[in-house]
Tab-separated table of C-alpha atoms in Angstrom:
chain	number	residue	atom	x	y	z
A	490	MET	CA	0.405	0.187	0.118
A	491	ASN	CA	1.542	3.284	-1.040
A	492	LEU	CA	-1.457	5.631	-0.809
A	493	LEU	CA	-4.030	5.128	2.494
A	494	LEU	CA	-7.518	5.683	-0.063
A	495	LEU	CA	-9.682	7.075	1.945
A	496	ARG	CA	-13.644	7.341	0.889
A	497	ALA	CA	-16.030	10.529	1.922
A	498	GLU	CA	-17.461	9.082	4.850
A	499	ASP	CA	-13.838	8.785	6.764
A	500	PHE	CA	-14.445	12.584	6.977
A	501	LEU	CA	-15.266	14.147	10.400
A	502	PRO	CA	-17.100	17.966	10.079
A	503	ASP	CA	-13.895	19.511	11.438
A	504	GLY	CA	-11.720	18.020	7.442
A	505	THR	CA	-9.893	15.331	9.522
A	506	ALA	CA	-10.830	11.815	8.702
A	507	ARG	CA	-10.471	7.929	11.106
A	508	LEU	CA	-10.048	5.135	10.073
A	509	ARG	CA	-10.259	1.834	11.350
A	510	GLY	CA	-9.807	-1.737	10.356
A	511	ARG	CA	-7.362	-3.329	7.152
A	512	ARG	CA	-6.649	0.515	6.874
A	513	ALA	CA	-5.327	1.728	10.099
A	514	VAL	CA	-4.114	-2.064	10.706
A	515	HIS	CA	-2.137	-1.132	8.257
A	516	ALA	CA	-1.107	2.267	9.507
A	517	LYS	CA	0.471	0.874	12.783
A	518	GLU	CA	1.786	-2.572	11.610
A	519	VAL	CA	3.109	-1.951	8.546
A	520	LEU	CA	4.301	1.823	8.105
A	521	ARG	CA	4.364	1.814	12.024
A	522	ALA	CA	3.037	5.613	12.020
A	523	GLN	CA	2.950	7.675	15.097
A	524	ALA	CA	1.690	10.716	15.908
A	525	LYS	CA	3.261	13.779	13.538
A	526	ASP	CA	3.765	11.472	11.169
A	527	VAL	CA	2.792	12.568	7.710
A	528	LEU	CA	1.147	9.512	5.368
A	529	ARG	CA	0.785	9.455	1.494
A	530	VAL	CA	-3.379	9.532	1.306
A	531	GLY	CA	-5.675	10.097	-1.294
A	532	LEU	CA	-9.713	10.572	-1.348
A	533	TRP	CA	-11.303	7.780	-3.630
A	534	GLY	CA	-12.293	8.987	-7.184
A	535	GLY	CA	-10.729	12.593	-5.929
A	536	GLN	CA	-7.414	14.574	-5.223
A	537	VAL	CA	-3.735	12.942	-3.722
A	538	GLY	CA	-1.903	14.304	-0.913
A	539	THR	CA	-0.231	13.726	2.415
A	540	ALA	CA	-2.101	13.709	6.160
A	541	GLU	CA	-0.719	13.516	9.761
A	542	VAL	CA	-0.848	11.387	11.861
A	543	LEU	CA	-2.740	13.176	15.060
A	544	SER	CA	-3.537	9.852	16.657
A	545	ILE	CA	-3.536	6.194	16.472
A	546	GLY	CA	-4.262	3.296	18.224
A	547	GLY	CA	-7.234	1.534	19.532
A	548	GLY	CA	-7.224	-0.612	16.105
A	549	GLU	CA	-8.227	3.717	14.975
A	550	VAL	CA	-5.901	6.602	12.556
A	551	HIS	CA	-7.325	9.974	12.899
A	552	LEU	CA	-5.518	11.775	10.515
A	553	ARG	CA	-5.392	15.343	8.827
A	554	PRO	CA	-5.123	15.591	5.460
A	555	THR	CA	-4.522	17.869	2.824
A	556	LEU	CA	-5.812	17.041	-0.315
A	557	ASP	CA	-4.400	19.323	-3.276
A	558	THR	CA	-2.672	17.255	-6.639
A	559	ALA	CA	-4.165	15.438	-8.933
A	560	PRO	CA	-3.825	11.250	-9.065
A	561	PRO	CA	-1.828	9.815	-12.215
A	562	ASP	CA	-2.901	10.560	-15.605
A	563	ARG	CA	-5.197	7.697	-16.947
A	564	ALA	CA	-4.110	5.177	-19.294
A	565	HIS	CA	-6.991	5.732	-22.034
A	566	ILE	CA	-7.038	2.260	-22.462
A	567	ASP	CA	-10.023	-0.126	-21.908
A	568	LEU	CA	-10.289	-3.549	-21.571
A	569	LEU	CA	-13.111	-5.717	-22.870
A	570	LEU	CA	-12.205	-9.568	-21.090
A	571	ALA	CA	-13.452	-12.754	-20.924
A	572	ILE	CA	-14.234	-13.764	-17.171
A	573	PRO	CA	-11.128	-15.309	-16.205
A	574	ARG	CA	-11.204	-17.865	-13.582
A	575	PRO	CA	-11.914	-16.290	-9.847
A	576	LYS	CA	-7.885	-17.420	-8.910
A	577	ALA	CA	-6.963	-15.289	-11.711
A	578	LEU	CA	-9.949	-12.014	-11.665
A	579	LYS	CA	-8.464	-11.830	-8.226
A	580	LYS	CA	-4.804	-10.591	-9.593
A	581	VAL	CA	-6.391	-8.401	-12.661
A	582	LEU	CA	-9.026	-6.658	-11.135
A	583	PRO	CA	-5.812	-4.763	-8.966
A	584	ALA	CA	-3.612	-4.665	-11.763
A	585	VAL	CA	-6.123	-2.817	-13.512
A	586	ALA	CA	-6.758	-0.444	-11.770
A	587	SER	CA	-3.066	-0.049	-11.065
A	588	LEU	CA	-2.655	0.418	-14.368
A	589	GLY	CA	-5.506	3.538	-14.896
A	590	VAL	CA	-7.462	1.089	-16.471
A	591	ASP	CA	-10.474	2.909	-17.453
A	592	ARG	CA	-12.798	0.623	-18.267
A	593	LEU	CA	-13.042	-2.956	-18.286
A	594	VAL	CA	-15.526	-4.842	-18.953
A	595	LEU	CA	-15.970	-8.776	-17.889
A	596	VAL	CA	-17.672	-10.695	-20.735
A	597	ASN	CA	-18.877	-14.081	-20.415
A	598	ALA	CA	-17.854	-16.020	-23.757
A	599	ALA	CA	-17.916	-19.729	-25.167
A	600	ARG	CA	-14.701	-20.985	-23.566
A	601	VAL	CA	-15.224	-19.295	-19.866
A	602	GLU	CA	-16.838	-22.110	-17.130
A	603	LYS	CA	-20.090	-21.162	-15.406
A	604	SER	CA	-18.911	-21.757	-12.873
A	605	TYR	CA	-17.332	-18.732	-12.908
A	606	PHE	CA	-20.146	-16.311	-12.311
A	607	ASP	CA	-21.094	-17.640	-9.027
A	608	SER	CA	-18.117	-16.529	-7.659
A	609	LYS	CA	-17.889	-14.526	-4.948
A	610	VAL	CA	-15.474	-12.232	-7.259
A	611	LEU	CA	-17.653	-10.851	-9.526
A	612	ALA	CA	-19.948	-9.134	-6.443
A	613	PRO	CA	-19.398	-5.282	-6.275
A	614	ALA	CA	-18.189	-4.798	-3.119
A	615	PHE	CA	-15.633	-7.436	-3.658
A	616	ILE	CA	-14.757	-5.849	-6.953
A	617	GLU	CA	-15.105	-2.238	-5.278
A	618	GLU	CA	-12.082	-4.338	-2.572
A	619	LEU	CA	-9.728	-5.155	-5.288
A	620	LEU	CA	-9.815	-2.707	-6.983
A	621	ALA	CA	-8.993	-0.291	-4.414
A	622	LEU	CA	-5.800	-3.003	-3.612
A	623	GLY	CA	-4.756	-1.659	-7.385
A	624	LEU	CA	-5.242	1.611	-6.141
A	625	GLU	CA	-3.242	1.949	-3.508
A	626	GLN	CA	-0.513	0.111	-4.737
A	627	ALA	CA	0.003	2.991	-7.945
A	628	ARG	CA	-0.962	5.834	-5.479
A	629	ASP	CA	-4.071	6.372	-7.882
A	630	THR	CA	-7.502	7.350	-6.268
A	631	VAL	CA	-9.580	7.161	-10.004
A	632	PRO	CA	-11.009	3.162	-9.824
A	633	PRO	CA	-12.016	2.237	-13.336
A	634	LYS	CA	-15.528	1.425	-14.563
A	635	VAL	CA	-16.386	-2.296	-14.100
A	636	PHE	CA	-18.935	-4.129	-15.649
A	637	VAL	CA	-20.156	-7.266	-15.658
A	638	ARG	CA	-21.928	-8.983	-18.428
A	639	GLU	CA	-23.263	-12.551	-18.859
A	640	ARG	CA	-24.498	-12.769	-22.321
A	641	PHE	CA	-22.002	-12.153	-24.814
A	642	ARG	CA	-24.185	-10.968	-27.705
A	643	PRO	CA	-26.058	-8.974	-26.764
A	644	PHE	CA	-23.603	-6.750	-24.807
A	645	VAL	CA	-21.697	-6.442	-28.263
A	646	GLU	CA	-24.492	-5.826	-30.266
A	647	ASP	CA	-26.593	-4.132	-28.644
A	648	GLU	CA	-24.315	-2.310	-25.555
A	649	LEU	CA	-20.556	-1.667	-26.393
A	650	ALA	CA	-21.550	0.793	-29.191
A	651	GLY	CA	-22.746	3.127	-26.395
A	652	VAL	CA	-20.618	2.021	-23.702
A	653	PHE	CA	-17.499	2.578	-25.801
A	654	GLY	CA	-18.304	5.682	-28.131
A	655	ASP	CA	-15.384	7.792	-28.049
A	656	VAL	CA	-12.850	4.632	-28.243
A	657	ALA	CA	-11.198	4.798	-31.496
A	658	HIS	CA	-9.472	1.812	-31.943
A	659	ARG	CA	-10.943	-1.705	-31.384
A	660	TRP	CA	-8.360	-4.349	-30.769
A	661	LEU	CA	-8.774	-7.749	-30.381
A	662	ALA	CA	-5.753	-9.954	-28.862
A	663	HIS	CA	-5.533	-13.516	-30.705
A	664	PRO	CA	-3.635	-16.471	-30.422
A	665	VAL	CA	-3.415	-17.456	-33.702
A	666	GLY	CA	-3.159	-14.805	-36.252
A	667	GLU	CA	-1.517	-13.478	-39.243
A	668	LYS	CA	-0.399	-9.643	-38.144
A	669	PRO	CA	0.999	-8.523	-34.986
A	670	LEU	CA	0.196	-5.330	-33.603
A	671	PRO	CA	2.303	-3.401	-35.427
A	672	ALA	CA	0.250	-4.491	-38.542
A	673	LEU	CA	-2.591	-1.809	-36.578
A	674	PRO	CA	-2.954	1.637	-37.655
A	675	ARG	CA	-1.043	3.663	-35.150
A	676	PRO	CA	-3.753	5.389	-32.954
A	677	GLY	CA	-3.101	9.354	-32.682
A	678	PRO	CA	-1.746	10.635	-29.653
A	679	THR	CA	-4.549	11.107	-28.020
A	680	GLU	CA	-6.590	8.561	-29.371
A	681	ARG	CA	-8.807	6.341	-26.862
A	682	ILE	CA	-8.071	2.062	-27.764
A	683	LEU	CA	-9.720	-1.118	-26.114
A	684	LEU	CA	-8.523	-4.114	-25.865
A	685	ALA	CA	-10.153	-7.181	-26.283
A	686	ILE	CA	-8.372	-10.114	-24.336
A	687	GLY	CA	-9.844	-13.279	-24.953
A	688	PRO	CA	-10.292	-16.927	-22.580
A	689	GLU	CA	-6.400	-18.666	-22.714
A	690	GLY	CA	-8.263	-21.013	-25.405
A	691	GLY	CA	-9.130	-17.874	-27.144
A	692	TRP	CA	-12.606	-16.434	-28.848
A	693	VAL	CA	-14.342	-18.566	-30.887
A	694	PRO	CA	-15.275	-18.263	-34.295
A	695	PHE	CA	-18.954	-17.218	-33.997
A	696	GLU	CA	-17.232	-14.593	-31.250
A	697	VAL	CA	-14.169	-13.328	-32.967
A	698	GLN	CA	-16.905	-12.703	-36.369
A	699	LEU	CA	-19.257	-10.271	-34.201
A	700	LEU	CA	-16.269	-8.505	-32.869
A	701	GLU	CA	-15.057	-6.869	-36.005
A	702	ALA	CA	-18.339	-6.670	-37.096
A	703	GLN	CA	-17.992	-4.191	-34.273
A	704	GLY	CA	-15.262	-2.767	-35.832
A	705	PHE	CA	-12.743	-5.003	-33.793
A	706	ARG	CA	-9.071	-5.503	-35.900
A	707	THR	CA	-7.096	-8.812	-34.933
A	708	PHE	CA	-3.686	-9.137	-34.239
A	709	SER	CA	-1.851	-12.315	-33.262
A	710	LEU	CA	-0.419	-12.300	-29.825
A	711	GLY	CA	2.503	-15.462	-31.418
A	712	PRO	CA	2.484	-19.057	-30.092
A	713	ARG	CA	2.693	-17.944	-26.484
A	714	ILE	CA	-0.264	-19.116	-24.613
A	715	LEU	CA	0.188	-16.274	-21.297
A	716	ARG	CA	-2.252	-16.624	-18.302
A	717	VAL	CA	-4.528	-13.016	-17.946
A	718	GLU	CA	-2.621	-11.377	-15.567
A	719	THR	CA	0.377	-11.524	-17.313
A	720	ALA	CA	-0.921	-11.199	-20.794
A	721	VAL	CA	-3.048	-8.107	-19.260
A	722	PRO	CA	-0.196	-5.625	-18.241
A	723	LEU	CA	2.068	-6.822	-21.683
A	724	LEU	CA	-1.446	-5.717	-23.571
A	725	VAL	CA	-2.254	-2.259	-22.396
A	726	GLY	CA	1.795	-1.418	-22.109
A	727	GLN	CA	2.414	-2.159	-26.009
A	728	ALA	CA	-0.717	-0.464	-26.211
A	729	ALA	CA	0.468	2.301	-24.539
A	730	LEU	CA	3.736	2.888	-26.576
A	731	TYR	CA	2.202	1.699	-30.048
A	732	ARG	CA	0.274	5.345	-29.297
A	733	GLN	CA	2.870	7.056	-28.132
A	734	LEU	CA	5.024	5.939	-30.777
A	735	SER	CA	2.847	8.405	-33.137
A	736	ALA	CA	3.497	11.286	-31.062
B	722	MET	CA	-1.047	-26.685	-18.286
B	723	ASN	CA	-1.462	-26.803	-22.096
B	724	LEU	CA	1.804	-28.950	-22.540
B	725	LEU	CA	2.996	-31.813	-20.219
B	726	LEU	CA	6.492	-30.965	-19.926
B	727	LEU	CA	8.813	-34.767	-20.120
B	728	ARG	CA	12.818	-34.499	-18.835
B	729	ALA	CA	14.978	-36.889	-20.122
B	730	GLU	CA	14.676	-39.691	-17.272
B	731	ASP	CA	10.978	-40.187	-17.612
B	732	PHE	CA	11.967	-42.129	-20.791
B	733	LEU	CA	12.336	-45.721	-21.167
B	734	PRO	CA	15.194	-47.236	-23.789
B	735	ASP	CA	12.470	-48.129	-25.648
B	736	GLY	CA	11.378	-44.418	-26.086
B	737	THR	CA	7.801	-44.720	-24.530
B	738	ALA	CA	7.803	-42.099	-21.248
B	739	ARG	CA	6.527	-42.958	-17.871
B	740	LEU	CA	5.276	-39.937	-15.768
B	741	ARG	CA	3.882	-40.076	-12.134
B	742	GLY	CA	3.457	-37.477	-9.109
B	743	ARG	CA	1.580	-34.172	-10.343
B	744	ARG	CA	1.384	-34.283	-14.395
B	745	ALA	CA	0.209	-37.443	-14.490
B	746	VAL	CA	-2.606	-36.486	-11.184
B	747	HIS	CA	-3.080	-33.297	-14.069
B	748	ALA	CA	-3.699	-35.573	-16.671
B	749	LYS	CA	-6.182	-38.277	-15.837
B	750	GLU	CA	-8.221	-35.161	-13.154
B	751	VAL	CA	-8.213	-32.118	-15.763
B	752	LEU	CA	-6.747	-33.190	-19.385
B	753	ARG	CA	-9.558	-36.643	-18.295
B	754	ALA	CA	-6.729	-38.526	-20.305
B	755	GLN	CA	-8.124	-41.714	-21.859
B	756	ALA	CA	-5.729	-44.897	-23.297
B	757	LYS	CA	-5.293	-43.493	-26.741
B	758	ASP	CA	-5.888	-40.122	-26.367
B	759	VAL	CA	-3.222	-37.703	-28.055
B	760	LEU	CA	-1.770	-34.770	-25.803
B	761	ARG	CA	0.947	-31.791	-26.356
B	762	VAL	CA	3.910	-32.350	-25.255
B	763	GLY	CA	7.422	-31.228	-24.739
B	764	LEU	CA	10.651	-32.034	-23.725
B	765	TRP	CA	13.044	-29.938	-21.260
B	766	GLY	CA	15.220	-28.608	-23.158
B	767	GLY	CA	14.037	-29.677	-26.778
B	768	GLN	CA	11.374	-30.223	-28.775
B	769	VAL	CA	7.378	-30.182	-28.222
B	770	GLY	CA	5.247	-33.311	-30.146
B	771	THR	CA	2.577	-34.920	-29.060
B	772	ALA	CA	2.466	-38.171	-27.355
B	773	GLU	CA	-0.652	-41.299	-27.360
B	774	VAL	CA	-1.484	-42.500	-24.385
B	775	LEU	CA	-1.164	-45.756	-24.428
B	776	SER	CA	-2.236	-46.689	-20.913
B	777	ILE	CA	-3.925	-44.300	-17.704
B	778	GLY	CA	-4.374	-45.321	-13.711
B	779	GLY	CA	-2.299	-46.185	-10.075
B	780	GLY	CA	-1.214	-42.947	-10.939
B	781	GLU	CA	0.986	-43.111	-13.487
B	782	VAL	CA	0.954	-42.625	-17.621
B	783	HIS	CA	2.115	-44.135	-19.795
B	784	LEU	CA	2.957	-42.434	-23.060
B	785	ARG	CA	4.221	-42.002	-26.816
B	786	PRO	CA	6.123	-38.764	-27.343
B	787	THR	CA	6.530	-37.720	-30.661
B	788	LEU	CA	8.922	-34.611	-30.208
B	789	ASP	CA	9.265	-33.148	-33.862
B	790	THR	CA	8.531	-29.176	-34.037
B	791	ALA	CA	10.793	-26.913	-32.479
B	792	PRO	CA	9.100	-24.810	-29.236
B	793	PRO	CA	8.280	-21.486	-29.422
B	794	ASP	CA	11.039	-18.549	-30.472
B	795	ARG	CA	12.970	-16.742	-27.530
B	796	ALA	CA	11.861	-13.235	-26.667
B	797	HIS	CA	15.962	-12.274	-26.867
B	798	ILE	CA	15.202	-9.841	-23.693
B	799	ASP	CA	17.128	-10.569	-20.608
B	800	LEU	CA	15.799	-9.516	-16.640
B	801	LEU	CA	18.312	-7.949	-14.122
B	802	LEU	CA	15.570	-8.169	-11.455
B	803	ALA	CA	15.717	-6.541	-7.487
B	804	ILE	CA	14.388	-9.682	-5.498
B	805	PRO	CA	11.005	-9.406	-4.814
B	806	ARG	CA	9.229	-10.629	-1.828
B	807	PRO	CA	8.901	-14.049	-1.829
B	808	LYS	CA	5.274	-13.823	-2.685
B	809	ALA	CA	4.982	-12.299	-5.960
B	810	LEU	CA	8.600	-14.092	-7.058
B	811	LYS	CA	6.440	-17.117	-7.426
B	812	LYS	CA	4.003	-14.932	-9.948
B	813	VAL	CA	7.067	-13.441	-11.007
B	814	LEU	CA	8.580	-17.171	-11.961
B	815	PRO	CA	5.911	-18.810	-14.138
B	816	ALA	CA	5.664	-15.426	-15.786
B	817	VAL	CA	9.045	-14.442	-16.693
B	818	ALA	CA	9.518	-18.091	-18.053
B	819	SER	CA	6.494	-18.629	-19.750
B	820	LEU	CA	7.164	-15.341	-21.914
B	821	GLY	CA	10.698	-16.492	-22.811
B	822	VAL	CA	13.060	-14.728	-21.413
B	823	ASP	CA	16.355	-16.450	-21.699
B	824	ARG	CA	18.340	-15.033	-19.072
B	825	LEU	CA	16.958	-13.690	-15.344
B	826	VAL	CA	19.675	-12.468	-12.227
B	827	LEU	CA	17.592	-12.454	-9.427
B	828	VAL	CA	19.893	-10.155	-7.460
B	829	ASN	CA	20.765	-8.147	-4.155
B	830	ALA	CA	19.534	-4.379	-3.336
B	831	ALA	CA	19.043	-1.575	-0.840
B	832	ARG	CA	15.482	-1.901	-1.257
B	833	VAL	CA	15.382	-5.672	-0.618
B	834	GLU	CA	15.223	-6.844	2.752
B	835	LYS	CA	17.474	-9.376	4.140
B	836	SER	CA	14.970	-11.731	4.653
B	837	TYR	CA	14.008	-12.990	1.083
B	838	PHE	CA	17.109	-14.797	0.998
B	839	ASP	CA	15.937	-16.906	2.863
B	840	SER	CA	12.769	-18.309	1.432
B	841	LYS	CA	12.225	-21.477	0.101
B	842	VAL	CA	11.893	-19.926	-3.307
B	843	LEU	CA	15.369	-18.906	-3.801
B	844	ALA	CA	16.377	-22.585	-3.603
B	845	PRO	CA	17.384	-23.937	-7.420
B	846	ALA	CA	14.916	-26.976	-7.226
B	847	PHE	CA	11.730	-24.378	-5.949
B	848	ILE	CA	13.132	-21.767	-8.882
B	849	GLU	CA	12.740	-24.764	-11.006
B	850	GLU	CA	9.682	-26.487	-10.198
B	851	LEU	CA	8.165	-22.597	-11.021
B	852	LEU	CA	9.848	-22.241	-14.040
B	853	ALA	CA	8.034	-25.562	-15.522
B	854	LEU	CA	4.254	-23.996	-14.713
B	855	GLY	CA	5.737	-20.889	-16.675
B	856	LEU	CA	6.860	-23.025	-19.940
B	857	GLU	CA	3.932	-25.605	-19.337
B	858	GLN	CA	1.402	-22.733	-19.466
B	859	ALA	CA	3.228	-21.302	-22.796
B	860	ARG	CA	4.172	-24.804	-24.510
B	861	ASP	CA	7.543	-23.676	-24.248
B	862	THR	CA	10.201	-26.639	-22.988
B	863	VAL	CA	13.413	-23.967	-22.288
B	864	PRO	CA	14.013	-22.022	-18.802
B	865	PRO	CA	15.153	-19.146	-18.507
B	866	LYS	CA	19.204	-19.427	-16.718
B	867	VAL	CA	18.297	-17.723	-13.647
B	868	PHE	CA	21.139	-16.881	-11.028
B	869	VAL	CA	20.817	-15.673	-7.516
B	870	ARG	CA	23.366	-12.885	-6.052
B	871	GLU	CA	23.898	-11.672	-3.223
B	872	ARG	CA	26.019	-8.958	-4.057
B	873	PHE	CA	24.581	-5.846	-5.924
B	874	ARG	CA	28.414	-3.985	-6.673
B	875	PRO	CA	30.842	-7.111	-7.392
B	876	PHE	CA	28.287	-9.056	-9.404
B	877	VAL	CA	27.529	-6.328	-10.979
B	878	GLU	CA	30.980	-4.506	-12.087
B	879	ASP	CA	32.662	-7.981	-12.567
B	880	GLU	CA	30.453	-10.182	-13.277
B	881	LEU	CA	27.810	-8.284	-15.452
B	882	ALA	CA	29.502	-7.685	-18.597
B	883	GLY	CA	30.816	-11.622	-18.796
B	884	VAL	CA	27.101	-12.954	-18.499
B	885	PHE	CA	25.447	-9.852	-20.499
B	886	GLY	CA	28.845	-9.849	-23.724
B	887	ASP	CA	26.617	-10.263	-26.544
B	888	VAL	CA	23.379	-7.894	-25.243
B	889	ALA	CA	23.077	-4.327	-27.210
B	890	HIS	CA	20.995	-2.341	-24.993
B	891	ARG	CA	20.869	-2.114	-21.000
B	892	TRP	CA	17.210	-0.469	-19.935
B	893	LEU	CA	16.707	0.475	-16.245
B	894	ALA	CA	13.458	1.458	-15.919
B	895	HIS	CA	12.747	3.689	-12.718
B	896	PRO	CA	9.520	4.909	-11.148
B	897	VAL	CA	11.165	8.450	-11.892
B	898	GLY	CA	13.608	9.678	-14.591
B	899	GLU	CA	12.474	12.181	-16.893
B	900	LYS	CA	12.545	10.184	-19.658
B	901	PRO	CA	10.065	7.702	-21.359
B	902	LEU	CA	10.695	4.795	-23.137
B	903	PRO	CA	10.780	6.160	-26.787
B	904	ALA	CA	13.466	8.765	-26.087
B	905	LEU	CA	16.223	5.518	-26.242
B	906	PRO	CA	18.477	4.852	-29.165
B	907	ARG	CA	15.798	1.867	-30.604
B	908	PRO	CA	16.598	-1.726	-31.180
B	909	GLY	CA	18.164	-3.220	-33.957
B	910	PRO	CA	15.635	-6.461	-35.088
B	911	THR	CA	17.910	-8.722	-33.857
B	912	GLU	CA	19.698	-7.106	-30.759
B	913	ARG	CA	19.426	-8.465	-27.678
B	914	ILE	CA	18.118	-6.281	-24.842
B	915	LEU	CA	18.545	-6.543	-20.875
B	916	LEU	CA	16.064	-4.944	-18.668
B	917	ALA	CA	17.333	-3.872	-15.036
B	918	ILE	CA	13.692	-3.939	-12.544
B	919	GLY	CA	14.278	-2.235	-9.109
B	920	PRO	CA	12.333	-3.039	-6.152
B	921	GLU	CA	9.115	-0.865	-6.208
B	922	GLY	CA	10.726	1.993	-4.325
B	923	GLY	CA	12.881	2.016	-7.090
B	924	TRP	CA	17.034	1.372	-6.983
B	925	VAL	CA	18.926	3.975	-5.041
B	926	PRO	CA	20.881	6.644	-6.609
B	927	PHE	CA	24.652	4.404	-6.076
B	928	GLU	CA	23.255	1.435	-7.247
B	929	VAL	CA	22.273	3.540	-11.072
B	930	GLN	CA	25.502	4.711	-11.202
B	931	LEU	CA	27.035	2.051	-11.024
B	932	LEU	CA	24.114	0.394	-13.548
B	933	GLU	CA	24.177	3.201	-15.916
B	934	ALA	CA	29.022	3.249	-14.868
B	935	GLN	CA	28.202	-0.123	-16.746
B	936	GLY	CA	25.516	1.408	-19.911
B	937	PHE	CA	22.498	1.247	-18.601
B	938	ARG	CA	20.568	4.147	-19.943
B	939	THR	CA	17.659	5.325	-17.563
B	940	PHE	CA	13.923	5.603	-18.327
B	941	SER	CA	10.963	6.719	-16.950
B	942	LEU	CA	8.465	3.881	-15.888
B	943	GLY	CA	5.800	6.723	-14.865
B	944	PRO	CA	4.384	8.191	-11.701
B	945	ARG	CA	1.940	4.989	-11.012
B	946	ILE	CA	3.997	2.099	-8.934
B	947	LEU	CA	3.271	-1.293	-10.040
B	948	ARG	CA	3.778	-4.957	-8.661
B	949	VAL	CA	6.735	-5.858	-9.533
B	950	GLU	CA	4.530	-9.422	-11.475
B	951	THR	CA	2.437	-6.476	-13.335
B	952	ALA	CA	5.738	-4.008	-14.351
B	953	VAL	CA	7.399	-7.277	-15.519
B	954	PRO	CA	5.255	-8.436	-18.942
B	955	LEU	CA	4.655	-4.819	-18.980
B	956	LEU	CA	7.992	-3.514	-20.036
B	957	VAL	CA	9.114	-7.110	-21.309
B	958	GLY	CA	5.993	-6.356	-23.767
B	959	GLN	CA	6.896	-3.044	-24.541
B	960	ALA	CA	10.278	-4.050	-24.890
B	961	ALA	CA	9.890	-6.690	-27.732
B	962	LEU	CA	7.175	-4.267	-29.546
B	963	TYR	CA	9.972	-0.779	-29.190
B	964	ARG	CA	12.394	-3.678	-31.368
B	965	GLN	CA	10.168	-4.680	-33.351
B	966	LEU	CA	8.922	-1.762	-34.176
B	967	SER	CA	12.684	-0.880	-36.045
B	968	ALA	CA	12.145	-3.562	-38.944
């Protein structure tokens, strides 16, 4: 945790904040915070800054925050991700938040096991908790907006265009395929990119067709089958660099 | 596991192979293999191919492998990595193997906790097991060569030039810094790249100086502090793409 993430409800009327639970334990045991120490903090969805420790003890930290700095720039990248197995999702959600991804659609696909939908990881409160871990890691305050969609085709045909109306480039990463990423048109420096990343076995042909009908351009990931928690940072990093090189 | 990784010692004089333990359990319970099924296999350090299941049962699988195909191309990227905490190393080692990294030096640094050296994760047998997981994932057979070095300065000053004598580009990823990656000279299509990735808090100035004296060029990772298991695939992906675009 490189930043204590405060919530609006932590604040008292005098502008100080009281934390309990996980964050208070972290401040005491990991940061070894004492009164008068200054900690790095941020407000969920808002500014970052510092906070003076007014008191600590009894499972509680009392802080006086000064929130005066903008959080880091966004990635200007969105993800359409076939729902990974719950164990992988627990790693992917913090990673996606730490990378500054703006929107994440978790969608069903032919090669996604149906049992994943029963996982508690997909509950909104659990998702938010995992995103918070990523924000605390990256010193950010702005979580990705997460959508969970159980039906692939209705999402792609009826909803995708609306959710991603401002996206200039739609790319589909596929295990097999002829063209590597540099074969795709290079985005302008301010253009948004939407990356579709399938299940480990890839999207089935029908899914690829539906996505291509929505303007997705397919590129090859190469012969190595990567875990989703490895593929996501790799592809987000490549998309960002590819766009950056257009400047 | 997308490939059953065979060892030379699994082979019988008649060219068939017998597996027990983790791989036999996986073949039976996950792949639900039966006699006459054909499985994807590879030989540690060698070719990949398929194997017919001759028999399965009693905790053992008997296979007839045909190893006739080269494993996937290497990344032609090496890593100098400050030793991560053991929990992170357990994720990084499979990821590094799955990415096709050729050499990985795990080195001590000022901001590495000394207790990490007592971790069983650094034992050669444990490292090899974690690399095998990554190879099985990526359908590769060739593990990275891993070096563990407890002393930063002697390694950098006396050993690094020998280990990485064939590396054309040495890059140092740093949390702060002025230049992004595209400010560095672009590698030729066949030139090797060595990436130095520090602890989460970054290398200390003394370490940066020693690395720069060995020809490392520093570039900025940006303001987001990423977990090492997120930073490694991101940077390996960016280095590969940056080189690919020179073609």
